[in-house]
């Protein structure tokens, strides 16, 4: 485990204590790219935490990061349609539009304008040594790397800071970006006066859920189990998941990442300890493990899937939720940009 991950997990444990004492001190923002259906990695890495924080009284902003689709694609395919599908996923898992804001960053001009002063606060070497960006370049489907690939973490700083969020529930891949956001907030405050909080990343018990091929579960890598998948699709995907040559099932994430990720998935779905789940399956081997994971996923997500199907019957509702969220985000963005320009001496 890297030192960065260990430090982030320690910090997350301290944050959990603060959340337990008073969640209303937190304003939460996390986003997802509308590059495809949300999957189990999203759910256990971040979505579950978002809903938990909302329900405990934190202010929640959920961002559809539509401009970010262009990081590693020439164009966004049906962005409107994918975004509405994403809103349906959010509503189905329990994001409450009367308390929380679901919005798309392309619809908030003031948010995007923050990128300009923020870019002046980071150096080119800082942008080019970001490990997540390096990994995404390695998996990019574009023939050359765009300027957006290097600068999107600064866009994320604008996403987080436009609403002055102080808590960002994310997966492990986002830690370098949250660290950059912290730098931007600190440097802005030092240079122009206190405007922004310095936000914290909040990790879950599954900061890096693996997909069916043993790499990070990702929309773009064809290895994901979608929240909205049917029970049969789920069974098929899990049947095809990679395991290893040891037949006895154990929970050892460092030595046996694929088997352990399946064990963890079953444990997360059932709210159980992964070691106990592995011990129970033991000599049953990969076939028994896969059957147990399939059953646990399908059972856990049956109500979410039913709710989503119901909501999908009225796409006008999801569209209205998104439109209202964008309106609320625009009002907040205008206020923050006003403060930023005043702090910079640029209110005319
Ligand atoms: P893409 O492949 O298009 O980049 P993605 O699956 O990586 O899609 P993102 O929209 O980039 O999804 O990520 C949204 C949020 O979900 C981030 O906070 C990210 O850390 C989290 N997340 C994504 N995949 C996982 C995973 N496998 N495990 C834990 N968290 C994840
Ligand atoms: Mg991603």
GROMACS .gro file of C-alpha atoms and ligand atoms in nm:
model
  380
    1UNK     CA    1   0.000   0.000   0.000
    2UNK     CA    2   0.136   0.344  -0.090
    3UNK     CA    3   0.208   0.610   0.172
    4UNK     CA    4  -0.051   0.838   0.008
    5UNK     CA    5  -0.322   0.574   0.039
    6UNK     CA    6  -0.233   0.496   0.401
    7UNK     CA    7  -0.241   0.866   0.492
    8UNK     CA    8  -0.575   0.913   0.314
    9UNK     CA    9  -0.725   0.614   0.496
   10UNK     CA   10  -0.607   0.747   0.833
   11UNK     CA   11  -0.752   1.088   0.753
   12UNK     CA   12  -1.079   0.926   0.640
   13UNK     CA   13  -1.110   0.747   0.975
   14UNK     CA   14  -1.071   1.084   1.154
   15UNK     CA   15  -1.326   1.243   0.920
   16UNK     CA   16  -1.572   0.964   0.996
   17UNK     CA   17  -1.559   1.063   1.363
   18UNK     CA   18  -1.632   1.425   1.270
   19UNK     CA   19  -1.920   1.308   1.047
   20UNK     CA   20  -2.062   1.101   1.333
   21UNK     CA   21  -2.049   1.408   1.561
   22UNK     CA   22  -2.205   1.654   1.315
   23UNK     CA   23  -2.243   1.584   0.944
   24UNK     CA   24  -2.399   1.925   0.880
   25UNK     CA   25  -2.053   2.086   0.900
   26UNK     CA   26  -1.974   1.926   0.565
   27UNK     CA   27  -2.054   2.035   0.214
   28UNK     CA   28  -1.990   1.746  -0.018
   29UNK     CA   29  -1.910   1.740  -0.389
   30UNK     CA   30  -1.816   1.450  -0.612
   31UNK     CA   31  -1.860   1.402  -0.983
   32UNK     CA   32  -1.879   1.125  -1.237
   33UNK     CA   33  -1.805   1.145  -1.606
   34UNK     CA   34  -2.106   1.067  -1.826
   35UNK     CA   35  -1.906   0.806  -2.015
   36UNK     CA   36  -2.147   0.517  -1.948
   37UNK     CA   37  -2.362   0.356  -1.681
   38UNK     CA   38  -2.252   0.394  -1.321
   39UNK     CA   39  -2.109   0.071  -1.184
   40UNK     CA   40  -2.042  -0.114  -0.859
   41UNK     CA   41  -1.700   0.055  -0.827
   42UNK     CA   42  -1.876   0.390  -0.816
   43UNK     CA   43  -2.130   0.265  -0.571
   44UNK     CA   44  -1.892   0.121  -0.314
   45UNK     CA   45  -1.612   0.371  -0.385
   46UNK     CA   46  -1.815   0.690  -0.355
   47UNK     CA   47  -2.192   0.688  -0.426
   48UNK     CA   48  -2.284   0.505  -0.108
   49UNK     CA   49  -2.087   0.759   0.096
   50UNK     CA   50  -2.257   1.049  -0.082
   51UNK     CA   51  -2.605   0.923   0.005
   52UNK     CA   52  -2.500   0.840   0.361
   53UNK     CA   53  -2.363   1.194   0.407
   54UNK     CA   54  -2.677   1.348   0.256
   55UNK     CA   55  -2.896   1.144   0.488
   56UNK     CA   56  -2.685   1.242   0.788
   57UNK     CA   57  -2.741   1.613   0.712
   58UNK     CA   58  -2.447   1.721   0.492
   59UNK     CA   59  -2.511   1.942   0.188
   60UNK     CA   60  -2.457   1.730  -0.123
   61UNK     CA   61  -2.359   1.835  -0.475
   62UNK     CA   62  -2.349   1.565  -0.741
   63UNK     CA   63  -2.170   1.665  -1.058
   64UNK     CA   64  -2.217   1.523  -1.405
   65UNK     CA   65  -1.870   1.602  -1.540
   66UNK     CA   66  -1.969   1.631  -1.906
   67UNK     CA   67  -1.673   1.840  -2.027
   68UNK     CA   68  -1.444   1.578  -1.875
   69UNK     CA   69  -1.569   1.319  -2.121
   70UNK     CA   70  -1.347   1.494  -2.375
   71UNK     CA   71  -1.031   1.417  -2.179
   72UNK     CA   72  -0.972   1.092  -2.366
   73UNK     CA   73  -1.230   1.099  -2.644
   74UNK     CA   74  -1.260   1.307  -2.960
   75UNK     CA   75  -1.622   1.378  -2.887
   76UNK     CA   76  -1.887   1.291  -2.631
   77UNK     CA   77  -2.135   1.035  -2.766
   78UNK     CA   78  -2.499   1.126  -2.684
   79UNK     CA   79  -2.399   1.329  -2.375
   80UNK     CA   80  -2.760   1.435  -2.302
   81UNK     CA   81  -2.886   1.079  -2.304
   82UNK     CA   82  -2.602   0.946  -2.089
   83UNK     CA   83  -2.648   1.234  -1.845
   84UNK     CA   84  -3.019   1.157  -1.799
   85UNK     CA   85  -2.931   0.790  -1.744
   86UNK     CA   86  -2.685   0.903  -1.480
   87UNK     CA   87  -2.950   1.117  -1.307
   88UNK     CA   88  -3.174   0.808  -1.298
   89UNK     CA   89  -2.892   0.612  -1.134
   90UNK     CA   90  -2.845   0.886  -0.871
   91UNK     CA   91  -3.216   0.904  -0.794
   92UNK     CA   92  -3.244   0.525  -0.776
   93UNK     CA   93  -2.968   0.496  -0.514
   94UNK     CA   94  -3.127   0.764  -0.297
   95UNK     CA   95  -2.992   1.107  -0.393
   96UNK     CA   96  -3.282   1.335  -0.291
   97UNK     CA   97  -3.330   1.626  -0.532
   98UNK     CA   98  -3.515   1.837  -0.275
   99UNK     CA   99  -3.207   1.836  -0.050
  100UNK     CA  100  -2.918   1.780  -0.290
  101UNK     CA  101  -2.806   1.940  -0.614
  102UNK     CA  102  -2.750   1.729  -0.926
  103UNK     CA  103  -2.594   1.939  -1.203
  104UNK     CA  104  -2.369   1.934  -1.509
  105UNK     CA  105  -2.061   2.157  -1.507
  106UNK     CA  106  -2.101   2.265  -1.869
  107UNK     CA  107  -2.419   2.447  -1.758
  108UNK     CA  108  -2.239   2.662  -1.497
  109UNK     CA  109  -2.031   2.932  -1.673
  110UNK     CA  110  -1.900   3.086  -1.348
  111UNK     CA  111  -1.758   2.750  -1.237
  112UNK     CA  112  -1.563   2.723  -1.559
  113UNK     CA  113  -1.429   3.074  -1.527
  114UNK     CA  114  -1.256   2.977  -1.202
  115UNK     CA  115  -1.021   2.761  -1.407
  116UNK     CA  116  -0.833   3.069  -1.532
  117UNK     CA  117  -0.704   3.202  -1.198
  118UNK     CA  118  -0.661   2.844  -1.073
  119UNK     CA  119  -0.437   2.752  -1.366
  120UNK     CA  120  -0.207   3.039  -1.270
  121UNK     CA  121  -0.158   2.875  -0.929
  122UNK     CA  122  -0.014   2.543  -1.051
  123UNK     CA  123   0.306   2.464  -1.238
  124UNK     CA  124   0.344   2.260  -1.555
  125UNK     CA  125   0.562   1.995  -1.376
  126UNK     CA  126   0.288   1.957  -1.112
  127UNK     CA  127   0.035   1.888  -1.387
  128UNK     CA  128   0.254   1.648  -1.580
  129UNK     CA  129   0.362   1.426  -1.288
  130UNK     CA  130   0.005   1.346  -1.174
  131UNK     CA  131  -0.003   0.961  -1.151
  132UNK     CA  132  -0.374   0.929  -1.239
  133UNK     CA  133  -0.326   1.144  -1.549
  134UNK     CA  134  -0.029   0.927  -1.650
  135UNK     CA  135  -0.240   0.613  -1.613
  136UNK     CA  136  -0.524   0.764  -1.815
  137UNK     CA  137  -0.282   0.864  -2.092
  138UNK     CA  138  -0.168   0.500  -2.104
  139UNK     CA  139  -0.530   0.387  -2.154
  140UNK     CA  140  -0.641   0.675  -2.376
  141UNK     CA  141  -0.812   0.591  -2.704
  142UNK     CA  142  -0.683   0.913  -2.867
  143UNK     CA  143  -0.379   0.921  -3.092
  144UNK     CA  144  -0.235   1.229  -2.918
  145UNK     CA  145  -0.274   1.368  -2.568
  146UNK     CA  146  -0.484   1.684  -2.547
  147UNK     CA  147  -0.423   1.990  -2.327
  148UNK     CA  148  -0.743   1.899  -2.144
  149UNK     CA  149  -0.584   1.572  -2.026
  150UNK     CA  150  -0.321   1.770  -1.834
  151UNK     CA  151  -0.549   2.047  -1.709
  152UNK     CA  152  -0.866   1.859  -1.610
  153UNK     CA  153  -0.748   1.816  -1.248
  154UNK     CA  154  -0.757   2.200  -1.227
  155UNK     CA  155  -1.110   2.187  -1.368
  156UNK     CA  156  -1.189   1.946  -1.085
  157UNK     CA  157  -1.054   2.200  -0.838
  158UNK     CA  158  -1.306   2.446  -0.987
  159UNK     CA  159  -1.582   2.184  -0.955
  160UNK     CA  160  -1.506   2.130  -0.588
  161UNK     CA  161  -1.436   2.489  -0.490
  162UNK     CA  162  -1.713   2.668  -0.683
  163UNK     CA  163  -1.958   2.553  -0.413
  164UNK     CA  164  -1.695   2.565  -0.135
  165UNK     CA  165  -1.718   2.192  -0.073
  166UNK     CA  166  -1.500   2.072   0.214
  167UNK     CA  167  -1.547   1.697   0.170
  168UNK     CA  168  -1.496   1.491  -0.144
  169UNK     CA  169  -1.595   1.122  -0.124
  170UNK     CA  170  -1.390   0.955  -0.397
  171UNK     CA  171  -1.208   0.644  -0.507
  172UNK     CA  172  -0.831   0.607  -0.475
  173UNK     CA  173  -0.764   0.727  -0.831
  174UNK     CA  174  -0.887   1.074  -0.734
  175UNK     CA  175  -0.644   1.134  -0.447
  176UNK     CA  176  -0.388   1.325  -0.659
  177UNK     CA  177  -0.667   1.551  -0.789
  178UNK     CA  178  -0.800   1.630  -0.441
  179UNK     CA  179  -0.442   1.704  -0.332
  180UNK     CA  180  -0.411   1.949  -0.622
  181UNK     CA  181  -0.741   2.110  -0.521
  182UNK     CA  182  -0.603   2.156  -0.170
  183UNK     CA  183  -0.295   2.328  -0.315
  184UNK     CA  184  -0.508   2.555  -0.532
  185UNK     CA  185  -0.731   2.653  -0.236
  186UNK     CA  186  -0.431   2.722  -0.011
  187UNK     CA  187  -0.242   2.918  -0.273
  188UNK     CA  188  -0.546   3.124  -0.369
  189UNK     CA  189  -0.617   3.207  -0.004
  190UNK     CA  190  -0.252   3.299   0.058
  191UNK     CA  191  -0.231   3.521  -0.245
  192UNK     CA  192  -0.572   3.692  -0.238
  193UNK     CA  193  -0.722   3.635   0.108
  194UNK     CA  194  -0.943   3.364   0.257
  195UNK     CA  195  -1.213   3.254   0.013
  196UNK     CA  196  -1.197   2.875  -0.006
  197UNK     CA  197  -1.204   2.582   0.237
  198UNK     CA  198  -0.923   2.328   0.198
  199UNK     CA  199  -1.123   2.014   0.119
  200UNK     CA  200  -1.056   1.658   0.233
  201UNK     CA  201  -1.089   1.335   0.037
  202UNK     CA  202  -1.306   1.071   0.202
  203UNK     CA  203  -1.227   0.711   0.109
  204UNK     CA  204  -1.465   0.420   0.157
  205UNK     CA  205  -1.386   0.058   0.249
  206UNK     CA  206  -1.346  -0.007  -0.126
  207UNK     CA  207  -1.126   0.272  -0.262
  208UNK     CA  208  -1.032   0.063  -0.566
  209UNK     CA  209  -1.282  -0.204  -0.665
  210UNK     CA  210  -1.148  -0.424  -0.943
  211UNK     CA  211  -1.344  -0.513  -1.253
  212UNK     CA  212  -1.401  -0.855  -1.411
  213UNK     CA  213  -1.053  -0.846  -1.570
  214UNK     CA  214  -0.868  -0.769  -1.246
  215UNK     CA  215  -0.796  -0.401  -1.332
  216UNK     CA  216  -0.976  -0.097  -1.181
  217UNK     CA  217  -1.345  -0.128  -1.258
  218UNK     CA  218  -1.401   0.153  -1.509
  219UNK     CA  219  -1.671   0.253  -1.751
  220UNK     CA  220  -1.410   0.289  -2.022
  221UNK     CA  221  -1.240  -0.048  -1.979
  222UNK     CA  222  -1.533  -0.282  -2.052
  223UNK     CA  223  -1.485  -0.462  -1.719
  224UNK     CA  224  -1.767  -0.309  -1.517
  225UNK     CA  225  -2.089  -0.441  -1.364
  226UNK     CA  226  -2.343  -0.162  -1.403
  227UNK     CA  227  -2.576  -0.076  -1.117
  228UNK     CA  228  -2.861  -0.105  -1.365
  229UNK     CA  229  -2.751  -0.445  -1.508
  230UNK     CA  230  -3.014  -0.720  -1.497
  231UNK     CA  231  -2.973  -1.023  -1.269
  232UNK     CA  232  -2.880  -1.235  -1.575
  233UNK     CA  233  -2.626  -0.986  -1.707
  234UNK     CA  234  -2.474  -0.970  -1.360
  235UNK     CA  235  -2.447  -1.350  -1.345
  236UNK     CA  236  -2.282  -1.363  -1.688
  237UNK     CA  237  -2.029  -1.090  -1.609
  238UNK     CA  238  -1.931  -1.247  -1.278
  239UNK     CA  239  -1.903  -1.591  -1.436
  240UNK     CA  240  -1.647  -1.445  -1.677
  241UNK     CA  241  -1.445  -1.268  -1.404
  242UNK     CA  242  -1.074  -1.355  -1.376
  243UNK     CA  243  -0.961  -1.551  -1.072
  244UNK     CA  244  -0.631  -1.733  -1.012
  245UNK     CA  245  -0.497  -2.090  -1.009
  246UNK     CA  246  -0.532  -2.150  -0.632
  247UNK     CA  247  -0.861  -2.330  -0.575
  248UNK     CA  248  -0.903  -2.247  -0.202
  249UNK     CA  249  -1.070  -1.907  -0.162
  250UNK     CA  250  -0.902  -1.660   0.075
  251UNK     CA  251  -0.903  -1.285   0.133
  252UNK     CA  252  -0.557  -1.149   0.057
  253UNK     CA  253  -0.585  -0.832  -0.153
  254UNK     CA  254  -0.208  -0.788  -0.202
  255UNK     CA  255  -0.130  -1.145  -0.314
  256UNK     CA  256  -0.465  -1.239  -0.473
  257UNK     CA  257  -0.623  -0.919  -0.604
  258UNK     CA  258  -0.885  -1.074  -0.834
  259UNK     CA  259  -1.021  -1.334  -0.590
  260UNK     CA  260  -1.009  -1.083  -0.304
  261UNK     CA  261  -1.198  -0.822  -0.503
  262UNK     CA  262  -1.478  -1.073  -0.566
  263UNK     CA  263  -1.482  -1.165  -0.197
  264UNK     CA  264  -1.492  -0.796  -0.107
  265UNK     CA  265  -1.782  -0.737  -0.346
  266UNK     CA  266  -1.988  -1.014  -0.186
  267UNK     CA  267  -1.897  -0.881   0.161
  268UNK     CA  268  -1.987  -0.520   0.074
  269UNK     CA  269  -2.320  -0.623  -0.073
  270UNK     CA  270  -2.411  -0.831   0.231
  271UNK     CA  271  -2.261  -0.588   0.487
  272UNK     CA  272  -2.022  -0.859   0.609
  273UNK     CA  273  -1.652  -0.895   0.688
  274UNK     CA  274  -1.456  -1.015   0.379
  275UNK     CA  275  -1.241  -1.257   0.581
  276UNK     CA  276  -1.554  -1.429   0.715
  277UNK     CA  277  -1.700  -1.450   0.362
  278UNK     CA  278  -1.377  -1.604   0.228
  279UNK     CA  279  -1.358  -1.856   0.517
  280UNK     CA  280  -1.714  -1.964   0.455
  281UNK     CA  281  -1.649  -2.033   0.086
  282UNK     CA  282  -1.297  -2.174   0.138
  283UNK     CA  283  -1.267  -2.506  -0.047
  284UNK     CA  284  -1.577  -2.432  -0.256
  285UNK     CA  285  -1.340  -2.263  -0.500
  286UNK     CA  286  -1.401  -2.007  -0.772
  287UNK     CA  287  -1.736  -2.150  -0.885
  288UNK     CA  288  -1.884  -2.127  -0.535
  289UNK     CA  289  -1.732  -1.780  -0.492
  290UNK     CA  290  -1.884  -1.653  -0.816
  291UNK     CA  291  -2.225  -1.795  -0.728
  292UNK     CA  292  -2.209  -1.624  -0.388
  293UNK     CA  293  -2.103  -1.289  -0.540
  294UNK     CA  294  -2.379  -1.303  -0.802
  295UNK     CA  295  -2.641  -1.377  -0.540
  296UNK     CA  296  -2.515  -1.101  -0.310
  297UNK     CA  297  -2.501  -0.837  -0.587
  298UNK     CA  298  -2.843  -0.925  -0.724
  299UNK     CA  299  -3.001  -0.926  -0.382
  300UNK     CA  300  -2.838  -0.599  -0.277
  301UNK     CA  301  -2.929  -0.411  -0.594
  302UNK     CA  302  -3.276  -0.555  -0.669
  303UNK     CA  303  -3.454  -0.260  -0.499
  304UNK     CA  304  -3.224  -0.002  -0.669
  305UNK     CA  305  -3.285  -0.164  -1.008
  306UNK     CA  306  -3.661  -0.174  -0.955
  307UNK     CA  307  -3.665   0.189  -0.848
  308UNK     CA  308  -3.458   0.289  -1.149
  309UNK     CA  309  -3.691   0.106  -1.388
  310UNK     CA  310  -3.984   0.291  -1.233
  311UNK     CA  311  -3.811   0.631  -1.265
  312UNK     CA  312  -3.705   0.557  -1.623
  313UNK     CA  313  -4.074   0.544  -1.714
  314UNK     CA  314  -4.078   0.924  -1.685
  315UNK     CA  315  -3.754   1.068  -1.828
  316UNK     CA  316  -3.914   1.414  -1.814
  317UNK     CA  317  -3.877   1.401  -1.437
  318UNK     CA  318  -3.502   1.329  -1.449
  319UNK     CA  319  -3.459   1.610  -1.701
  320UNK     CA  320  -3.643   1.849  -1.471
  321UNK     CA  321  -3.427   1.745  -1.173
  322UNK     CA  322  -3.114   1.816  -1.377
  323UNK     CA  323  -3.243   2.150  -1.504
  324UNK     CA  324  -3.334   2.266  -1.152
  325UNK     CA  325  -2.997   2.146  -1.020
  326UNK     CA  326  -2.816   2.345  -1.290
  327UNK     CA  327  -3.016   2.657  -1.194
  328UNK     CA  328  -2.918   2.618  -0.829
  329UNK     CA  329  -2.554   2.556  -0.920
  330UNK     CA  330  -2.546   2.865  -1.143
  331UNK     CA  331  -2.664   3.088  -0.856
  332UNK     CA  332  -2.392   2.947  -0.628
  333UNK     CA  333  -2.127   2.975  -0.900
  334UNK     CA  334  -2.212   3.340  -0.966
  335UNK     CA  335  -2.179   3.421  -0.595
  336UNK     CA  336  -1.841   3.246  -0.564
  337UNK     CA  337  -1.702   3.403  -0.881
  338UNK     CA  338  -1.813   3.743  -0.746
  339UNK     CA  339  -1.610   3.679  -0.429
  340UNK     CA  340  -1.312   3.556  -0.629
  341UNK     CA  341  -1.307   3.859  -0.855
  342UNK     CA  342  -1.346   4.093  -0.555
  343UNK     CA  343  -1.057   3.918  -0.376
  344UNK     CA  344  -0.845   3.959  -0.689
  345UNK     CA  345  -0.936   4.328  -0.717
  346UNK     CA  346  -1.128   4.270  -1.036
  347UNK     CA  347  -1.479   4.387  -0.946
  348UNK     CA  348  -1.556   4.679  -1.174
  349LIG     P1  349  -1.400   0.635  -1.692
  349LIG     O1  350  -1.345   0.500  -1.726
  349LIG     O2  351  -1.485   0.692  -1.801
  349LIG     O3  352  -1.298   0.730  -1.640
  349LIG     P2  353  -1.472   0.562  -1.427
  349LIG     O4  354  -1.535   0.429  -1.414
  349LIG     O5  355  -1.328   0.577  -1.390
  349LIG     O6  356  -1.503   0.609  -1.575
  349LIG     P3  357  -1.529   0.820  -1.317
  349LIG     O7  358  -1.647   0.896  -1.363
  349LIG     O8  359  -1.396   0.858  -1.374
  349LIG     O9  360  -1.558   0.666  -1.344
  349LIG    O10  361  -1.518   0.824  -1.158
  349LIG     C1  362  -1.623   0.873  -1.076
  349LIG     C2  363  -1.598   0.847  -0.930
  349LIG    O11  364  -1.605   0.707  -0.903
  349LIG     C3  365  -1.459   0.889  -0.879
  349LIG    O12  366  -1.474   0.940  -0.748
  349LIG     C4  367  -1.380   0.762  -0.876
  349LIG    O13  368  -1.276   0.765  -0.781
  349LIG     C5  369  -1.486   0.661  -0.838
  349LIG     N1  370  -1.454   0.530  -0.893
  349LIG     C6  371  -1.451   0.496  -1.025
  349LIG     N2  372  -1.415   0.369  -1.039
  349LIG     C7  373  -1.393   0.318  -0.915
  349LIG     C8  374  -1.352   0.189  -0.865
  349LIG     N3  375  -1.326   0.090  -0.948
  349LIG     N4  376  -1.340   0.173  -0.731
  349LIG     C9  377  -1.366   0.276  -0.646
  349LIG     N5  378  -1.405   0.399  -0.687
  349LIG    C10  379  -1.419   0.421  -0.819
  350LIG    MG1  380  -1.225   0.764  -1.439
   0.00000   0.00000   0.00000
